[in-house]
XYZ file of C-alpha atoms in Angstrom:
269
model
C -0.086 -0.104 -0.038
C 1.655 3.283 -1.075
C 1.565 6.460 1.097
C -1.316 8.084 -0.562
C -3.623 4.989 0.182
C -2.913 5.482 3.813
C -5.088 8.638 3.563
C -7.936 6.079 3.135
C -6.894 4.060 6.185
C -6.343 7.205 8.237
C -9.650 8.586 7.466
C -11.466 5.209 8.097
C -9.862 4.715 11.385
C -10.649 8.026 12.548
C -14.117 7.993 11.435
C -14.706 4.731 13.090
C -13.312 5.630 16.209
C -14.626 9.178 16.463
C -17.732 9.322 14.404
C -21.322 8.902 15.465
C -22.805 5.454 16.088
C -25.217 4.277 13.525
C -28.906 3.710 14.468
C -29.975 0.631 12.508
C -29.150 -2.443 14.562
C -29.902 -4.801 11.661
C -26.563 -3.715 9.871
C -23.032 -3.555 11.204
C -22.122 -0.196 9.540
C -18.540 -0.254 11.011
C -17.976 -3.830 9.464
C -19.710 -2.532 5.946
C -17.458 0.433 6.033
C -14.128 -1.560 6.545
C -15.253 -4.499 3.988
C -16.287 -1.537 1.408
C -12.867 0.247 1.871
C -10.974 -2.907 1.236
C -13.055 -3.878 -1.872
C -12.825 -0.375 -3.164
C -8.997 -0.551 -3.614
C -9.070 -4.121 -5.021
C -12.202 -4.353 -7.218
C -13.577 -0.887 -7.602
C -16.581 -1.814 -9.766
C -17.957 -4.301 -7.152
C -17.370 -1.776 -4.488
C -19.480 0.718 -6.291
C -22.605 -1.550 -6.392
C -21.911 -2.632 -2.743
C -21.665 0.634 -1.512
C -25.024 1.541 -3.312
C -26.622 -1.368 -1.625
C -25.303 -0.302 1.826
C -26.427 3.235 1.148
C -29.805 1.930 0.473
C -29.800 0.180 3.856
C -28.884 3.262 5.737
C -25.150 3.591 5.129
C -25.333 7.368 4.770
C -22.363 9.616 4.292
C -20.019 6.676 5.068
C -21.306 4.753 2.067
C -20.869 7.875 -0.074
C -17.440 7.936 1.098
C -16.760 4.427 0.059
C -18.399 5.276 -3.536
C -15.907 8.110 -3.780
C -13.015 6.007 -3.104
C -14.324 3.438 -5.331
C -14.580 6.017 -8.282
C -10.897 6.913 -7.465
C -9.563 3.488 -7.834
C -11.671 3.063 -10.937
C -10.064 6.044 -12.560
C -12.868 8.603 -12.435
C -10.744 11.222 -10.500
C -12.834 14.140 -11.371
C -15.955 12.676 -9.896
C -14.044 11.279 -7.040
C -12.391 14.661 -6.347
C -15.598 16.511 -6.260
C -17.510 14.174 -3.932
C -14.543 13.814 -1.620
C -14.436 17.557 -1.262
C -18.194 17.474 -0.543
C -18.065 14.800 2.185
C -14.865 16.104 4.019
C -16.693 18.962 5.856
C -19.357 16.624 6.800
C -17.317 13.636 7.987
C -14.752 15.794 9.419
C -16.978 18.120 11.322
C -15.924 16.725 14.609
C -12.604 15.228 13.533
C -10.161 17.554 11.820
C -7.830 14.715 11.159
C -10.550 12.856 9.322
C -11.508 15.839 7.368
C -8.050 16.486 6.370
C -7.337 13.122 5.271
C -10.319 13.042 3.084
C -9.350 16.450 1.466
C -5.954 14.795 0.980
C -7.371 12.154 -1.000
C -9.504 14.754 -3.022
C -6.090 16.543 -3.608
C -4.646 13.387 -5.321
C -7.725 12.801 -7.372
C -7.287 16.371 -8.716
C -3.757 15.687 -9.377
C -4.483 12.585 -11.167
C -7.281 14.374 -13.186
C -4.879 17.054 -14.209
C -6.345 19.967 -12.332
C -3.438 20.993 -10.328
C -5.101 24.307 -9.349
C -8.061 22.382 -7.430
C -5.472 20.063 -6.238
C -3.538 22.667 -4.375
C -6.764 24.192 -3.177
C -7.909 20.796 -1.673
C -4.426 20.377 -0.094
C -4.359 23.992 1.402
C -7.808 23.234 3.210
C -6.500 20.035 4.387
C -3.482 21.906 5.804
C -5.645 24.506 7.574
C -6.952 21.382 9.520
C -3.435 19.701 10.141
C -0.941 22.327 9.466
C 1.918 19.860 10.704
C 1.157 17.093 8.450
C 4.205 16.238 6.414
C 2.559 14.161 3.744
C 0.154 17.109 2.769
C 3.001 19.521 2.516
C 4.969 17.078 0.256
C 1.813 16.624 -1.888
C 0.898 20.261 -2.003
C 4.558 20.902 -3.133
C 3.945 18.518 -6.009
C 0.584 20.303 -6.852
C 2.596 23.614 -6.945
C 5.433 22.241 -9.018
C 2.936 20.870 -11.578
C 2.101 24.664 -12.216
C 5.666 25.556 -12.396
C 5.462 27.397 -9.105
C 8.743 26.142 -8.040
C 9.614 28.580 -5.146
C 6.362 27.881 -3.568
C 7.101 23.900 -3.942
C 10.349 24.595 -2.233
C 8.659 26.489 0.639
C 6.443 23.455 1.258
C 9.340 21.027 1.086
C 11.525 23.217 3.400
C 8.469 23.114 5.926
C 8.239 19.293 5.623
C 11.946 18.568 6.005
C 11.988 21.009 9.009
C 9.444 18.684 10.666
C 10.883 15.493 9.296
C 14.519 15.643 7.964
C 14.392 11.998 7.051
C 11.965 12.236 4.260
C 13.876 11.066 1.381
C 11.177 11.883 -1.361
C 10.966 15.455 0.033
C 14.705 16.022 -0.894
C 14.200 14.523 -4.252
C 11.193 16.698 -4.964
C 13.087 19.774 -3.846
C 16.143 18.767 -5.957
C 13.700 18.635 -8.931
C 12.278 22.020 -8.048
C 15.901 23.417 -7.650
C 16.853 21.888 -11.119
C 13.815 23.618 -12.598
C 15.224 26.852 -11.071
C 18.748 26.521 -12.248
C 19.926 26.121 -8.961
C 21.893 22.950 -9.977
C 24.395 22.914 -6.819
C 21.481 23.056 -4.461
C 19.688 20.152 -6.608
C 22.797 18.059 -6.347
C 23.193 18.486 -2.456
C 19.404 17.291 -2.198
C 20.190 14.514 -4.570
C 23.268 13.462 -2.242
C 20.816 13.647 0.792
C 18.314 11.489 -0.881
C 20.848 8.801 -1.743
C 22.219 8.784 1.785
C 18.582 7.964 3.002
C 17.834 5.698 0.090
C 21.142 4.296 -1.347
C 20.898 3.506 -5.140
C 17.424 5.224 -5.745
C 16.872 5.059 -9.301
C 15.015 8.380 -9.504
C 17.631 10.292 -7.710
C 20.440 8.750 -9.854
C 18.307 9.623 -12.962
C 18.117 13.185 -11.886
C 21.678 13.548 -10.979
C 22.603 12.034 -14.374
C 20.578 14.734 -16.257
C 22.342 17.175 -14.365
C 25.834 15.834 -15.091
C 24.867 15.282 -18.785
C 23.602 18.922 -19.167
C 26.744 20.233 -17.521
C 29.124 18.454 -19.984
C 29.930 15.391 -17.623
C 28.746 12.687 -20.023
C 30.912 9.826 -18.554
C 29.581 10.782 -14.916
C 26.018 10.407 -16.431
C 26.814 7.262 -18.040
C 28.036 5.901 -14.739
C 24.584 6.786 -13.006
C 22.594 5.675 -15.832
C 24.716 2.197 -15.818
C 24.187 1.896 -12.208
C 20.267 2.407 -12.530
C 20.052 -0.311 -15.341
C 22.327 -2.875 -13.378
C 20.601 -2.390 -9.960
C 16.699 -1.609 -10.927
C 16.474 -3.181 -14.493
C 12.872 -3.319 -14.382
C 12.017 0.092 -13.165
C 10.839 3.070 -15.445
C 14.060 4.995 -14.531
C 15.917 1.875 -16.053
C 14.062 2.304 -19.486
C 14.922 5.986 -19.661
C 18.517 5.366 -18.486
C 19.130 2.700 -21.013
C 17.719 5.001 -23.767
C 20.133 7.618 -22.689
C 22.930 5.165 -22.826
C 22.027 4.241 -26.321
C 21.723 7.688 -27.488
C 25.200 8.785 -25.759
C 26.855 5.780 -27.360
C 25.899 7.172 -30.841
C 27.033 10.549 -30.040
C 30.021 11.999 -31.793
C 33.289 11.732 -29.986
C 34.573 14.733 -28.127
C 36.226 17.321 -30.536
C 40.061 17.741 -30.412
C 41.428 20.887 -28.413
C 41.247 23.894 -30.577
C 38.161 22.312 -32.799
C 35.642 24.908 -33.583
C 32.884 22.400 -32.382
C 34.642 21.849 -28.785
C 31.884 23.908 -27.193
C 28.857 21.745 -28.703
C 26.499 20.715 -26.232
C 26.352 16.862 -25.187
C 23.297 14.771 -26.150
C 20.301 15.488 -24.041
C 19.428 12.840 -21.535
């Protein structure tokens, strides 16, 4: 289960422990809720049907939450995002943590839908409820970077790392933001910190290789690309690294000293 799916579990536990008791004795709504959440992730189409049946039996907003999460896992991110935003103030009325969790999932849905503005808005609403939540800060930074607001993304990642200085992904995202801002020295420092925390991380190596190649250090870039292919051959990063290795192998040899073409840029990674 990835980090963002943890939002679902966080919301579920909070609502089950803090939410009001259900009145209908014929239906174990807590059990329905847990079962529906599990089904939503594994078989979302079935979960939609199950949630509708449960809704008809008095499941209320908890059943609607399961429907929204099933829509998310089914790939209907726009509808899921809208429904989650509607449910957050209702189900989180007496539990800010639950409300923030649901809004965090809404933000991720809007990111997947390609609506980065609504994603940032949802994350900001979530952070208003849980300002110290490191995951929400990281996710809002992603949304801000998607709209090329890189300094704002850096600010969120700075805040996240101040609260938890061992979050490797935050260093990596900040490195990418700094690279976009042409702050290569800071980007490399963040990549190095990422690799201290996650030795051999393929995405960190790929970003470092890109910086090396663009700076003219093609041998150094090839070392990083080769390490990615060797250590994580089935990763998406390895596919990109191999393509870059193949491209760089076809690049012309460096020009002799004094040659007019000596300043030509290396092949782009």
